[in-house]
C-alpha angles and dihedrals in degrees: 000000000000090000090054091052091050090049088057087066092040090054089058091056090045097047098045097045115115114270098251095049096102093145091054093052092047089051091052091049091049090051087059095049105270117142105225125178130215124296094009116163116207115171121227094240092058113108117221113181102195117013091191088067095052130095121176125182129221121295095012129135137208109199136220115299094004113154118217104187095184107173082143125033119297113197118190116186133215122300092011124149120206101188130214117304094001113150123215108188116192096173136074141143131254098244091186092073123070094232092046096219119211116260124198108196114175127246120216124192109187128215121300095010124138125212103196129216118305093358119149122217113191133214119293094015125140115202106206127235114284095003127139124219105202126232113289092002119151111219117193098152132052117282116225118237118272096010134123117226129182142164138048106315094022114246134186111273103172145315115281113238122185121224124197 
């Protein structure tokens, strides 16, 4: 509880930092227990509920207005982009029980994946390496590596192939 109160003040420093101060925001998140890699860009309008449940790999980005609702662990790999207003939700309730207890299944986004604008990634989901979750997609099941998914619910669109 004390940690959550302190984070309320930390959020103020995070939110009102100048836009290009990515290092400052990473430093604040690290002070509150986040594991943040090198050259990570997290925008000041992103909302991160519990930094101590966040791990972000090198060269990744969390865009403007992104919502990281990390009641459970959220692990974001290297070279990952979480675009503007994307929502990663690592919390839900067990609707099968009368008291609907809180569940905190982790979310894992593996290296070189892209969560596009306004996409929703649900609790317990693993987004495979190199995959793309299309804009406004709703992902409630694991995404295979190197695939593109889109829609609501998200469905396989095609394999992702890199060109150089």
